[in-house]
Coordinates of C-alpha atoms in Angstrom, one line a residue:
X1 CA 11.0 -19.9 -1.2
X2 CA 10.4 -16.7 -3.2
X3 CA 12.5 -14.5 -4.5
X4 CA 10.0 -11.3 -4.7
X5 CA 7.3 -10.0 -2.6
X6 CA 3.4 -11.7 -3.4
X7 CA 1.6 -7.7 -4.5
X8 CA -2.1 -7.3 -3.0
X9 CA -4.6 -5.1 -4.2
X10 CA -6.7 -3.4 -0.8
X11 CA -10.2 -1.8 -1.7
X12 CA -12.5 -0.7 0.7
X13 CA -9.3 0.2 2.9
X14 CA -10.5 1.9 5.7
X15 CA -7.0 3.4 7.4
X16 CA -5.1 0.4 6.2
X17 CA -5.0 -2.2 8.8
X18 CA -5.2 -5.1 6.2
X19 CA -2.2 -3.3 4.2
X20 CA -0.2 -3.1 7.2
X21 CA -0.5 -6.3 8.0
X22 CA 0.5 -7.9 5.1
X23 CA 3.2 -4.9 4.1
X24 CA 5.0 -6.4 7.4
X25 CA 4.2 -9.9 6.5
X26 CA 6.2 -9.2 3.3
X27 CA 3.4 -8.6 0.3
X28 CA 3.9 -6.1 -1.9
X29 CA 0.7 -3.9 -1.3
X30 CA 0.3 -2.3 -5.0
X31 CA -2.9 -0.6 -4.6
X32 CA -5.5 0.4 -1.7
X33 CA -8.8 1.9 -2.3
X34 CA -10.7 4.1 -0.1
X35 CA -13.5 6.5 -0.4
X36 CA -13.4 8.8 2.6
X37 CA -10.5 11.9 2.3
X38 CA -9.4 11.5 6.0
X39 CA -9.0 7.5 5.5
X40 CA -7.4 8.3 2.2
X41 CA -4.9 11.0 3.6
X42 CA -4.2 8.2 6.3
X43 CA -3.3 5.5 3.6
X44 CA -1.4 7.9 1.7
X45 CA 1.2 8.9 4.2
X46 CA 1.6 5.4 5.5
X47 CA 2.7 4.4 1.7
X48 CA 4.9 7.2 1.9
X49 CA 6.4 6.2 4.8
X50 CA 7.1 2.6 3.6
X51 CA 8.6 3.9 0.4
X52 CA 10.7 6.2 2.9
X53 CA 12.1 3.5 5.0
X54 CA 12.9 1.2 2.5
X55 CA 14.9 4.1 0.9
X56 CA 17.0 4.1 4.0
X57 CA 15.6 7.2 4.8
X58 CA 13.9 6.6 8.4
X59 CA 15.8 9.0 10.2
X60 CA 14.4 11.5 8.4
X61 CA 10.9 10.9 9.8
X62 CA 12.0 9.8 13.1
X63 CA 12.9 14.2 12.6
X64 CA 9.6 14.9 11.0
X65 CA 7.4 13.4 13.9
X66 CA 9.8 15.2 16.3
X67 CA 9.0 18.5 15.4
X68 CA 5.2 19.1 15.5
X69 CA 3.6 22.5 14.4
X70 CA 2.7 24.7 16.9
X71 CA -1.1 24.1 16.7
X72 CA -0.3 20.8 17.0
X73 CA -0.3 18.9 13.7
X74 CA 1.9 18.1 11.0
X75 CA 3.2 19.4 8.0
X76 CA 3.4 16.3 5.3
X77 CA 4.4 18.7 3.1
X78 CA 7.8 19.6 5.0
X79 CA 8.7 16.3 4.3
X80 CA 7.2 15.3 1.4
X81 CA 8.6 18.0 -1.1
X82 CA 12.2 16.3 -0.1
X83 CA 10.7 13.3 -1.5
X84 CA 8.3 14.1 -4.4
X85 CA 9.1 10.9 -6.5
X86 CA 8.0 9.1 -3.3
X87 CA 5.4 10.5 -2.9
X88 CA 4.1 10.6 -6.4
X89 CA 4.7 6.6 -5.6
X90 CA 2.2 7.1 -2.7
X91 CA -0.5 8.7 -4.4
X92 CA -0.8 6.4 -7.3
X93 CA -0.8 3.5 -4.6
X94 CA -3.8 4.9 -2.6
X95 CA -6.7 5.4 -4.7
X96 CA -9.5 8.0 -3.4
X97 CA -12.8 5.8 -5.0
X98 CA -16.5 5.5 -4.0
X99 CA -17.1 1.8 -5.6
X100 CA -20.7 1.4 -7.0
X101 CA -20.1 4.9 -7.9
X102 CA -16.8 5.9 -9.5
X103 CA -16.9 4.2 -13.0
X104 CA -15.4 0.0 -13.5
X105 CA -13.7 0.6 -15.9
X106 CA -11.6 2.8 -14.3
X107 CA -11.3 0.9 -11.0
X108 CA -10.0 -2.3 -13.1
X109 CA -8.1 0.2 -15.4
X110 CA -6.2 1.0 -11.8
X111 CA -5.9 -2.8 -10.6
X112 CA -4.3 -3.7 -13.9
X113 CA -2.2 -0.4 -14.1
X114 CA -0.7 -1.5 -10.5
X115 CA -0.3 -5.4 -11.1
X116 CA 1.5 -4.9 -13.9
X117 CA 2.6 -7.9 -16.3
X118 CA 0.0 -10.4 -15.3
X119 CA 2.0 -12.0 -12.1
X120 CA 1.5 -15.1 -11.3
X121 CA 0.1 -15.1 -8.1
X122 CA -1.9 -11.9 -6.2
X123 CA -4.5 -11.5 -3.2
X124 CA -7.1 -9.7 -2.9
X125 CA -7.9 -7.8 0.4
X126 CA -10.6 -5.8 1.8
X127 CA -14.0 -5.9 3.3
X128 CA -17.2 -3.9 2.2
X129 CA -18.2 -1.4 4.5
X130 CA -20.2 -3.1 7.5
X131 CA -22.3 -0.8 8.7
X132 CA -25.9 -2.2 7.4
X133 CA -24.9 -5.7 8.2
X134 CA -24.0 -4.5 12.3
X135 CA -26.3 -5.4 14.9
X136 CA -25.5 -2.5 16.2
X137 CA -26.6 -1.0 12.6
X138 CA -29.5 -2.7 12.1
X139 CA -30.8 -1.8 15.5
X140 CA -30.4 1.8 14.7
X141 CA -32.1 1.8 12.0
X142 CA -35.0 -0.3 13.2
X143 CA -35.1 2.6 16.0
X144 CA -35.6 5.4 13.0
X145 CA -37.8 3.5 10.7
X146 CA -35.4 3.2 7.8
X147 CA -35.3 0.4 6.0
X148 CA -32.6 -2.3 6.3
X149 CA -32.5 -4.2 3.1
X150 CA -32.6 -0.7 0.9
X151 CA -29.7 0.3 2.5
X152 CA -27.2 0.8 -0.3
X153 CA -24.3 -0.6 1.8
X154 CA -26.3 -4.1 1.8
X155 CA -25.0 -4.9 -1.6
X156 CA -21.4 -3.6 -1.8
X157 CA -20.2 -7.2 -1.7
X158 CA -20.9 -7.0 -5.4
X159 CA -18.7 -4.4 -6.0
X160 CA -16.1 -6.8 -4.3
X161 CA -17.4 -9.7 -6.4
X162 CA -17.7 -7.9 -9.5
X163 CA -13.7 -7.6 -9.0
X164 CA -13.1 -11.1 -8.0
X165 CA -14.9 -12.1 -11.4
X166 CA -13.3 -9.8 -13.4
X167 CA -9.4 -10.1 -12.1
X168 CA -9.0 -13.5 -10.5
X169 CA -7.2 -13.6 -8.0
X170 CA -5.2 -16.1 -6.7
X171 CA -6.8 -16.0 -3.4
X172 CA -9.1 -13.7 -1.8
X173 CA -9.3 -12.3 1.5
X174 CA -12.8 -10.8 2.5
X175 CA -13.6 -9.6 6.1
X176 CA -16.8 -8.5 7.4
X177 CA -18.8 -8.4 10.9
X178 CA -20.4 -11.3 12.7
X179 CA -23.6 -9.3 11.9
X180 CA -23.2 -10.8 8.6
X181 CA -24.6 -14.2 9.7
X182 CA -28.1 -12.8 11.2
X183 CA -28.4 -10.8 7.8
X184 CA -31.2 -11.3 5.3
X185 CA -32.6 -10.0 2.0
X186 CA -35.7 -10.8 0.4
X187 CA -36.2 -13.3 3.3
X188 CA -32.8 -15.2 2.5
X189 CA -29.8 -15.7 4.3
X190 CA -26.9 -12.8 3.1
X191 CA -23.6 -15.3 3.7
X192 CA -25.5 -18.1 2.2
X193 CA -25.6 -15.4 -1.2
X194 CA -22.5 -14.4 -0.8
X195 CA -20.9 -17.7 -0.5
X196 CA -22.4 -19.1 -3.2
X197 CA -21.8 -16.0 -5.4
X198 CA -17.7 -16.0 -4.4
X199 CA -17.6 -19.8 -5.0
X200 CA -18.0 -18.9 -8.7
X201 CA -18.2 -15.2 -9.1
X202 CA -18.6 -15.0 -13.0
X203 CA -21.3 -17.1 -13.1
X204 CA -23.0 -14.5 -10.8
X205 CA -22.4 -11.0 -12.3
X206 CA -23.5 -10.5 -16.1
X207 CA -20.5 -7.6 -17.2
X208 CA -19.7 -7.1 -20.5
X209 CA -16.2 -7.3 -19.5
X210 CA -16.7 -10.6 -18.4
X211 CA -18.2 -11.9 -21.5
X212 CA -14.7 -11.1 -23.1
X213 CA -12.8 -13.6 -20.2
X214 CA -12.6 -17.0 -21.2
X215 CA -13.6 -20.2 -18.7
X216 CA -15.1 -20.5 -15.7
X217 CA -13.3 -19.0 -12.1
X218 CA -14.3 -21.1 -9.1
X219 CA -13.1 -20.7 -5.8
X220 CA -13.2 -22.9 -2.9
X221 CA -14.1 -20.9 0.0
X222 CA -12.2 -21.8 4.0
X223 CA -12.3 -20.1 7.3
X224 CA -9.6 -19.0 8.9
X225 CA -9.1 -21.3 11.8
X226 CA -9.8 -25.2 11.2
X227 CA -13.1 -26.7 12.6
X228 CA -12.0 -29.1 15.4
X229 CA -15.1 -31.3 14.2
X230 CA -17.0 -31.4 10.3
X231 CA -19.9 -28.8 10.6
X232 CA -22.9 -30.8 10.5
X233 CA -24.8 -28.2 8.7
X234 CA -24.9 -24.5 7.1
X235 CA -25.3 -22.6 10.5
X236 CA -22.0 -24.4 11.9
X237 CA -20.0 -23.9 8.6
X238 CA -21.0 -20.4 8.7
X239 CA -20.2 -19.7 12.1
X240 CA -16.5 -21.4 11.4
X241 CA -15.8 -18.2 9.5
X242 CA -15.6 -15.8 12.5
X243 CA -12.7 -15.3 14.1
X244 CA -11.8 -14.1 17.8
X245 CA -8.8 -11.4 17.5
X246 CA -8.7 -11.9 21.0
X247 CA -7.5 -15.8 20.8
X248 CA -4.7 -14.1 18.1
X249 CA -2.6 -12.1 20.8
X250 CA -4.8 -8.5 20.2
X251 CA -5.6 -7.3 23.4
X252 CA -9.2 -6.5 22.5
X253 CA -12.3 -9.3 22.2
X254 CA -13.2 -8.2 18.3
X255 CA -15.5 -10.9 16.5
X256 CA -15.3 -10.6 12.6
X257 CA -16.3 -13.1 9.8
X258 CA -13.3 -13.8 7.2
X259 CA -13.7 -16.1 4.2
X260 CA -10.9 -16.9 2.2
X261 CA -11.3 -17.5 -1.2
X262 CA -8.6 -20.0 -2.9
X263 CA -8.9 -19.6 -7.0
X264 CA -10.1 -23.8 -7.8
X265 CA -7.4 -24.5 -10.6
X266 CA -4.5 -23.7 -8.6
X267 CA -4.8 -26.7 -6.6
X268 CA -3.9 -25.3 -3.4
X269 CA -4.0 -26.9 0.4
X270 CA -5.4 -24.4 2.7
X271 CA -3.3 -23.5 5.8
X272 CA -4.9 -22.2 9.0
X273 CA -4.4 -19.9 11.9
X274 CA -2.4 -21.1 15.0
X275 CA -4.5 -19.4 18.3
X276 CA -2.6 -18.2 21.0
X277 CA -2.9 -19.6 24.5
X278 CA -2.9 -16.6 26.5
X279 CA -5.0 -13.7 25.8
X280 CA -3.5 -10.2 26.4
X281 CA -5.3 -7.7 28.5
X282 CA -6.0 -4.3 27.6
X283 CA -3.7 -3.0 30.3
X284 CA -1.0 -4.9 29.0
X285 CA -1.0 -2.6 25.9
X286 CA -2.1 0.5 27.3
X287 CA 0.3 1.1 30.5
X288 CA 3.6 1.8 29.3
X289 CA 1.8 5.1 27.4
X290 CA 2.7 8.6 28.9
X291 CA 0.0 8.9 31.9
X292 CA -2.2 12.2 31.0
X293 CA -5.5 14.1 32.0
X294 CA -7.9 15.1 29.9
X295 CA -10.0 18.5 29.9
X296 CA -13.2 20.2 30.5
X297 CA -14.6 20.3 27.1
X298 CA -13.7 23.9 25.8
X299 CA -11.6 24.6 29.1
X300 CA -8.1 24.5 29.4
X301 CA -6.2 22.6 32.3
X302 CA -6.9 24.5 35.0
X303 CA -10.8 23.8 34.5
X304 CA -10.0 20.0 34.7
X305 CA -7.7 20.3 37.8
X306 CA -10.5 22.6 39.4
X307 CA -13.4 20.0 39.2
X308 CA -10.6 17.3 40.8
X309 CA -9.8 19.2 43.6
X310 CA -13.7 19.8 44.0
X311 CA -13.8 16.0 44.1
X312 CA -11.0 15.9 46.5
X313 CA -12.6 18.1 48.6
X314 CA -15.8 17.3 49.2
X315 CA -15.2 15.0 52.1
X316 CA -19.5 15.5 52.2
X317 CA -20.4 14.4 48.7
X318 CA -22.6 10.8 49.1
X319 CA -21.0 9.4 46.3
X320 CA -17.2 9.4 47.7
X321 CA -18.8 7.9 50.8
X322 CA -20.1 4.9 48.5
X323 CA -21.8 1.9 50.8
X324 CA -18.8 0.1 49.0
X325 CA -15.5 -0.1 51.6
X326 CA -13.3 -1.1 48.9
X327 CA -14.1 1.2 46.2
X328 CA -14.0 3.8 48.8
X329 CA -10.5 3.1 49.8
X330 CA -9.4 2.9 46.2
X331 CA -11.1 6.0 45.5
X332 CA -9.3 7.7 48.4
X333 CA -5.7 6.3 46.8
X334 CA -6.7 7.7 43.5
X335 CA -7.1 10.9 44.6
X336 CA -3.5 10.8 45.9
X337 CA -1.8 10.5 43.3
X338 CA -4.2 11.9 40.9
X339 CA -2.8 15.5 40.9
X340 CA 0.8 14.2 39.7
X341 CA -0.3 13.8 36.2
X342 CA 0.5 16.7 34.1
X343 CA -0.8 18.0 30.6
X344 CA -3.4 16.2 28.8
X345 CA -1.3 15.0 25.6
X346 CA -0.6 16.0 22.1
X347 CA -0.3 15.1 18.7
X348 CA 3.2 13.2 19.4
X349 CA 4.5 12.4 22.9
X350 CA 7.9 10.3 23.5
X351 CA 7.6 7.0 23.9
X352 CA 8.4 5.7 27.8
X353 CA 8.4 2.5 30.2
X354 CA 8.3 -0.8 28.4
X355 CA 5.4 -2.9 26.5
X356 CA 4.2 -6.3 26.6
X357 CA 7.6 -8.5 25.1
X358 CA 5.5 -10.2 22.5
X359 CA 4.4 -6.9 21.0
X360 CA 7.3 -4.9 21.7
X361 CA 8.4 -5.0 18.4
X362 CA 4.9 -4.9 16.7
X363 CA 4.1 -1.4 18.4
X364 CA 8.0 0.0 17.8
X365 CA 8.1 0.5 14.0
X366 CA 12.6 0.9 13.2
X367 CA 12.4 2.0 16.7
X368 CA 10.5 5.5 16.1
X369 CA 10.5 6.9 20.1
X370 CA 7.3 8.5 19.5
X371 CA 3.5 7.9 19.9
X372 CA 1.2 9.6 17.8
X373 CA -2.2 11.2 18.1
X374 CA -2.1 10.4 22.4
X375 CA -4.3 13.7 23.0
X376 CA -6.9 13.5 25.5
X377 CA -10.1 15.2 24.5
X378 CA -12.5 16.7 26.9
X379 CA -14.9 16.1 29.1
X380 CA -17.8 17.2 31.3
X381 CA -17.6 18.0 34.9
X382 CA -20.0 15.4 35.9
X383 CA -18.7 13.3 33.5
X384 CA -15.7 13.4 35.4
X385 CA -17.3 12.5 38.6
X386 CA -18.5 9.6 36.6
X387 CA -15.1 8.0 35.4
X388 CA -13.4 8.2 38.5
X389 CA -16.4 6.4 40.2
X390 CA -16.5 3.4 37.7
X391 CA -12.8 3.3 37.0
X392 CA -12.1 2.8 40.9
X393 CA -15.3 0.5 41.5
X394 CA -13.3 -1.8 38.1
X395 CA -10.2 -1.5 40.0
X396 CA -11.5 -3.3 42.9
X397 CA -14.1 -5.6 41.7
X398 CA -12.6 -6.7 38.0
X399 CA -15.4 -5.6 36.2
X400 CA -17.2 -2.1 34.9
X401 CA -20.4 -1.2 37.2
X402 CA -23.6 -1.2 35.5
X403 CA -25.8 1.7 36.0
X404 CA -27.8 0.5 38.7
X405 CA -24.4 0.2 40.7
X406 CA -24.2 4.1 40.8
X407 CA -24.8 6.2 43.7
X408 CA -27.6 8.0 42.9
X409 CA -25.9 11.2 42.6
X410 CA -24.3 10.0 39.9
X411 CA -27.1 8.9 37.8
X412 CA -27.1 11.0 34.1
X413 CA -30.1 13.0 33.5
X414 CA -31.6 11.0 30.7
X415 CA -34.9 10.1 29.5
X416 CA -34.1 6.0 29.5
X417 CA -32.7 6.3 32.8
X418 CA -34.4 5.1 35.6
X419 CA -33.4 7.5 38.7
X420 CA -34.7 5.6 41.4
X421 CA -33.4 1.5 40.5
X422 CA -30.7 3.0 37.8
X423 CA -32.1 0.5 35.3
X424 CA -31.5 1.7 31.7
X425 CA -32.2 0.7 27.9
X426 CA -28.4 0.5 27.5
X427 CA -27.5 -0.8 31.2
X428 CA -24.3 -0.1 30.4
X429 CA -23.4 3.3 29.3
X430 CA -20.1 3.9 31.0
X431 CA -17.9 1.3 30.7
X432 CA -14.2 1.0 32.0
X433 CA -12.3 -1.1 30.1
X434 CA -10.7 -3.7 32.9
X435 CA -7.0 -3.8 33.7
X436 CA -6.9 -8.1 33.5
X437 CA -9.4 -8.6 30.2
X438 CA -8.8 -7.7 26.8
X439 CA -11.1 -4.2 26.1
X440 CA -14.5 -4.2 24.4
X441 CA -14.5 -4.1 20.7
X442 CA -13.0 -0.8 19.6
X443 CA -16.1 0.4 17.5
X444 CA -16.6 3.2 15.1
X445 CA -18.8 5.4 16.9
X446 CA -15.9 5.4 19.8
X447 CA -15.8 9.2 18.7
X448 CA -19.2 9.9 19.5
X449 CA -19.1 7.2 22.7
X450 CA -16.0 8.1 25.4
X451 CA -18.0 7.0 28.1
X452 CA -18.2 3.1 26.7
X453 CA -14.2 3.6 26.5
X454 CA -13.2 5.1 30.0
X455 CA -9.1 4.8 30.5
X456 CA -8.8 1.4 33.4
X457 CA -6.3 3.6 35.2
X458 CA -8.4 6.2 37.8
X459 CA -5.5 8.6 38.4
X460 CA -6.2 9.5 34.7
X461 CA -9.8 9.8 35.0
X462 CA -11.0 10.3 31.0
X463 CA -11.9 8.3 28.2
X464 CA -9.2 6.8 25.6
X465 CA -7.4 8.7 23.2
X466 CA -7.0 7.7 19.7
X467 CA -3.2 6.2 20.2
X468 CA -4.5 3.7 22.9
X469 CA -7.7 3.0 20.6
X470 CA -5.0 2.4 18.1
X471 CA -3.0 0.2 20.5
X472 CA -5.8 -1.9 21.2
X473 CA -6.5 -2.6 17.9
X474 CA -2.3 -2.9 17.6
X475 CA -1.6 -0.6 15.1
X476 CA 2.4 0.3 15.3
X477 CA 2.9 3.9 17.8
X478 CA 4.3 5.9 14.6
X479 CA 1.0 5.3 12.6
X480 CA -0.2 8.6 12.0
X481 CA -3.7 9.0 11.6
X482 CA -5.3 12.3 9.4
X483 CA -7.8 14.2 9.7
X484 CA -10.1 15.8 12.5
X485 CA -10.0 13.9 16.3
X486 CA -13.2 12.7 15.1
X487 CA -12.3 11.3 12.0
X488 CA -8.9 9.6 13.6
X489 CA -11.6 7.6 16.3
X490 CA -13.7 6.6 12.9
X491 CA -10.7 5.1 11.1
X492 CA -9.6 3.4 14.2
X493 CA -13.0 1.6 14.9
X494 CA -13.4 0.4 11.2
X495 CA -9.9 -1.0 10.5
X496 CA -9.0 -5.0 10.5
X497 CA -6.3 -4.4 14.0
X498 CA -3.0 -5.1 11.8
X499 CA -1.8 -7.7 14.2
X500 CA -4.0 -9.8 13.3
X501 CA -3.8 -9.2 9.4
X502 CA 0.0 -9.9 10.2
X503 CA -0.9 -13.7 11.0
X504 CA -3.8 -13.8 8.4
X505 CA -1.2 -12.8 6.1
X506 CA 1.6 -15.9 7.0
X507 CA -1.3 -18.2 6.3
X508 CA -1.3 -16.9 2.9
X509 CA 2.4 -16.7 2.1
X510 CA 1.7 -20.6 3.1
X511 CA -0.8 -21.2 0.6
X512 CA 1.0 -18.8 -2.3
X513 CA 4.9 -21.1 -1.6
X514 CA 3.2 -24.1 -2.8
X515 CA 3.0 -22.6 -6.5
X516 CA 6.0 -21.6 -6.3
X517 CA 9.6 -22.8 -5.1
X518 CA 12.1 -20.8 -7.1

């Protein structure tokens, strides 16, 4: 085995999910690169608190996330100017860079500043950002007229190959979305381009610094999980590449493409990913969290508990006499118990109840009793109406009602919404996330989209927060996440869930032991 921890270099960062995977897999994360602040901020104080537990020093921020400010955030700098040389550690690990934009040099400069004496075996993380590859990006911009393959996003691979060519990894990881395999430029296939330019990445990019490396650097290129049969042509190799996080134990069905890259001269047997065989539901992760309300937006509580007991009251209202028996009854339940819930959240709650045993651990980082960033954000009064309609009707029935489901009544006042059939261009727009399945994909625009994220559990009647976003995409209950609500629900949606880079990350230590032994 080895005696020292495998450093990885992270670019294109996100919040960190890769790192944190691999960090708890062992690897020595030496570097992470990240262009937006709030993501930055986010990488920066997880280094810190790495550095901070290794140093023994855990109790100390077990204090720190104990004692919130009274507008309800945190003070980094409380803890922070206790610990400057950590920090100063932290800062020079997370690197705040726009690549394509900040200079090469001075990205490479960085990369060979944090690896030190050439080691003998690295990894490479990250994945460019995704957005112009999404279907869910490419319809958008089909909808506004913009053009997809001048999107400047389209070609940030290169930025990723351009470091691949010029540092050489031992193996690469690169993760992307499935939207990756529909892509094209100049009428040819992206992932065909992109495979063949990572199979030999300096025969691809013309650098002057390249010209001064000597030999070729070919990689041989593997997905994740093991095709049960040879794929028979370039569509089924292709599609061997994505992976299901929700066949890996994350309770969330999240389709991304990965293509690991093993550097050609090393001679190295690739190793793949076991699947698990039991998926874990969304509720699974999500019901041992302190039960909260949410608000009316720019109310305070009282507002919220107003437009409840308006529900409650109104024996009259058509829609709590739905046609439906069952989700009547249910409804009539909810609204029992619905006035016991108290306060909608904050920045840190304590931790209660008990979570799923096979990710107890996973979410309990050194047994930190707190949860972080569990604030419930508000909401309209109709919206309200809404939620505890379709989270009742998914309590009954298993699954989230589409539009046309909806009493009337309830129907939004939108121009793509049909008031008379409910029949809509996105069918459907408010979506519970089921108690027995594992949740939609936890997107980026969650910040912008509650409705597509409404909390399984009536009685609480809102949308998620950004801890049970975080959960879903298994990211440990202490990870603090900077910045703006907003910005939190952005860096949650973009990031690689952890749990998942945990595993990716074993299949690599696997791959790494067989060069070395000592």
């Amino acid at each position: 085995m080895r005696k020292s921890s495998i450093p990885a270099i992270d670019i294109f960062a996100g919040p960190g999910g890769l790192a944190e995977g691999f960090s708890n897999a062992g690897f020595d994360i030496r570097l992470s690169v990240e262009m937006d602040e709030h993501a930055h901020n986010t990488l920066r104080f997880r280094s810190f608190c790495r550095k901070l537990r290794k140093a023994g020093k855990n109790n100390e921020l077990i204090e720190f996330y104990s004692k919130p400010e009274s507008d309800n955030t945190f003070d980094q700098t409380k803890l922070t100017a206790k610990h400057v040389r950590l920090w100063k550690h932290a800062e020079k690990e997370a690197m705040q860079a726009t690549l394509g934009e900040t200079p090469a040099k001075e990205v490479s400069d960085r990369i060979e500043a944090a690896l030190g004496k050439e080691p003998k075996d690295w990894v490479l993380l990250g994945g460019p950002p995704c957005q112009a590859y999404s279907l869910v990006g490419r319809a958008k911009m089909k909808g506004t007229g913009e053009k997809f393959e001048n999107d400047h996003r389209h070609l940030l691979y290169r930025e990723y190959l351009r470091i691949v060519a010029v540092h050489a990894p031992s193996v690469f990881v690169m993760e992307n979305v499935k939207g990756l395999l529909s892509s094209k430029h100049k009428g040819t296939a992206i992932i065909d381009q992109i495979k063949s330019d990572l199979s030999n990445p300096r025969g691809a990019i013309d650098e002057a610094p390249l010209r001064r490396k000597r030999g070729k650097v070919e990689y041989d290129l593997y997905p994740l999980w093991k095709p049960k049969k040879e794929p028979q042509n370039a569509l089924e190799q292709n599609k061997s590449h994505i992976v299901n996080a929700e066949n890996q134990g994350c309770p969330q069905a999240r389709h991304r493409l990965f293509i690991i890259g093993i550097r050609r001269d090393l001679k190295l047997k690739m190793h793949y990913l076991e699947k698990f065989a039991k998926d874990v539901s969304a509720w699974e992760v999500l019901h041992d969290l302190p039960k909260i309300h949410s608000h009316l937006s720019k109310e305070k509580d009282r507002g919220w508990l107003n437009v409840i007991n308006e529900i409650i009251d109104s024996k009259a209202d058509k829609w709590m006499q739905t046609h439906q028996p069952d989700v009547r009854k249910s409804l009539k339940q909810t609204v029992q118990t619905i006035r016991k819930h108290r306060g909608s959240g904050a920045i840190m709650v304590q931790r209660v109840g008990t979570a799923l045993p096979e990710l107890h651990d996973w979410y309990r980082t050194e047994q930190t009793p707190v949860c972080l960033n569990h604030e419930a954000r508000g909401h309209m009064p109709t919206d309200l109406h809404r939620y505890l309609y379709s989270s009742s009707f998914s309590e009954v029935h298993g699954y989230s009602p589409k539009l046309e489901q909806y009493p009337a009544s309830l129907l939004p006042a939108h121009k793509n919404v049909n008031k008379k059939t409910g029949k809509a261009i996105f069918n459907d727009r408010f979506r519970t996330q089921c108690k027995g399945k594992p949740s939609t994909t936890i997107t980026s625009h969650i910040h912008k989209d509650g409705h597509y994220f409404i909390h399984p559990d009536p009685a609480q009647c809102r949308s998620l927060t950004v801890r049970e976003a975080a959960r879903l995409q298994t990211f440990p209950d202490d990870y603090l996440f900077c910045g703006p609500r907003t910005e939190q629900f952005k860096q949650v949606g973009n990031a690689v869930p952890p749990y998942l880079a945990f595993q990716i990350a074993n299949v690599i230590k696997k791959i790494l032991c067989q060069t070395l032994t000592a």
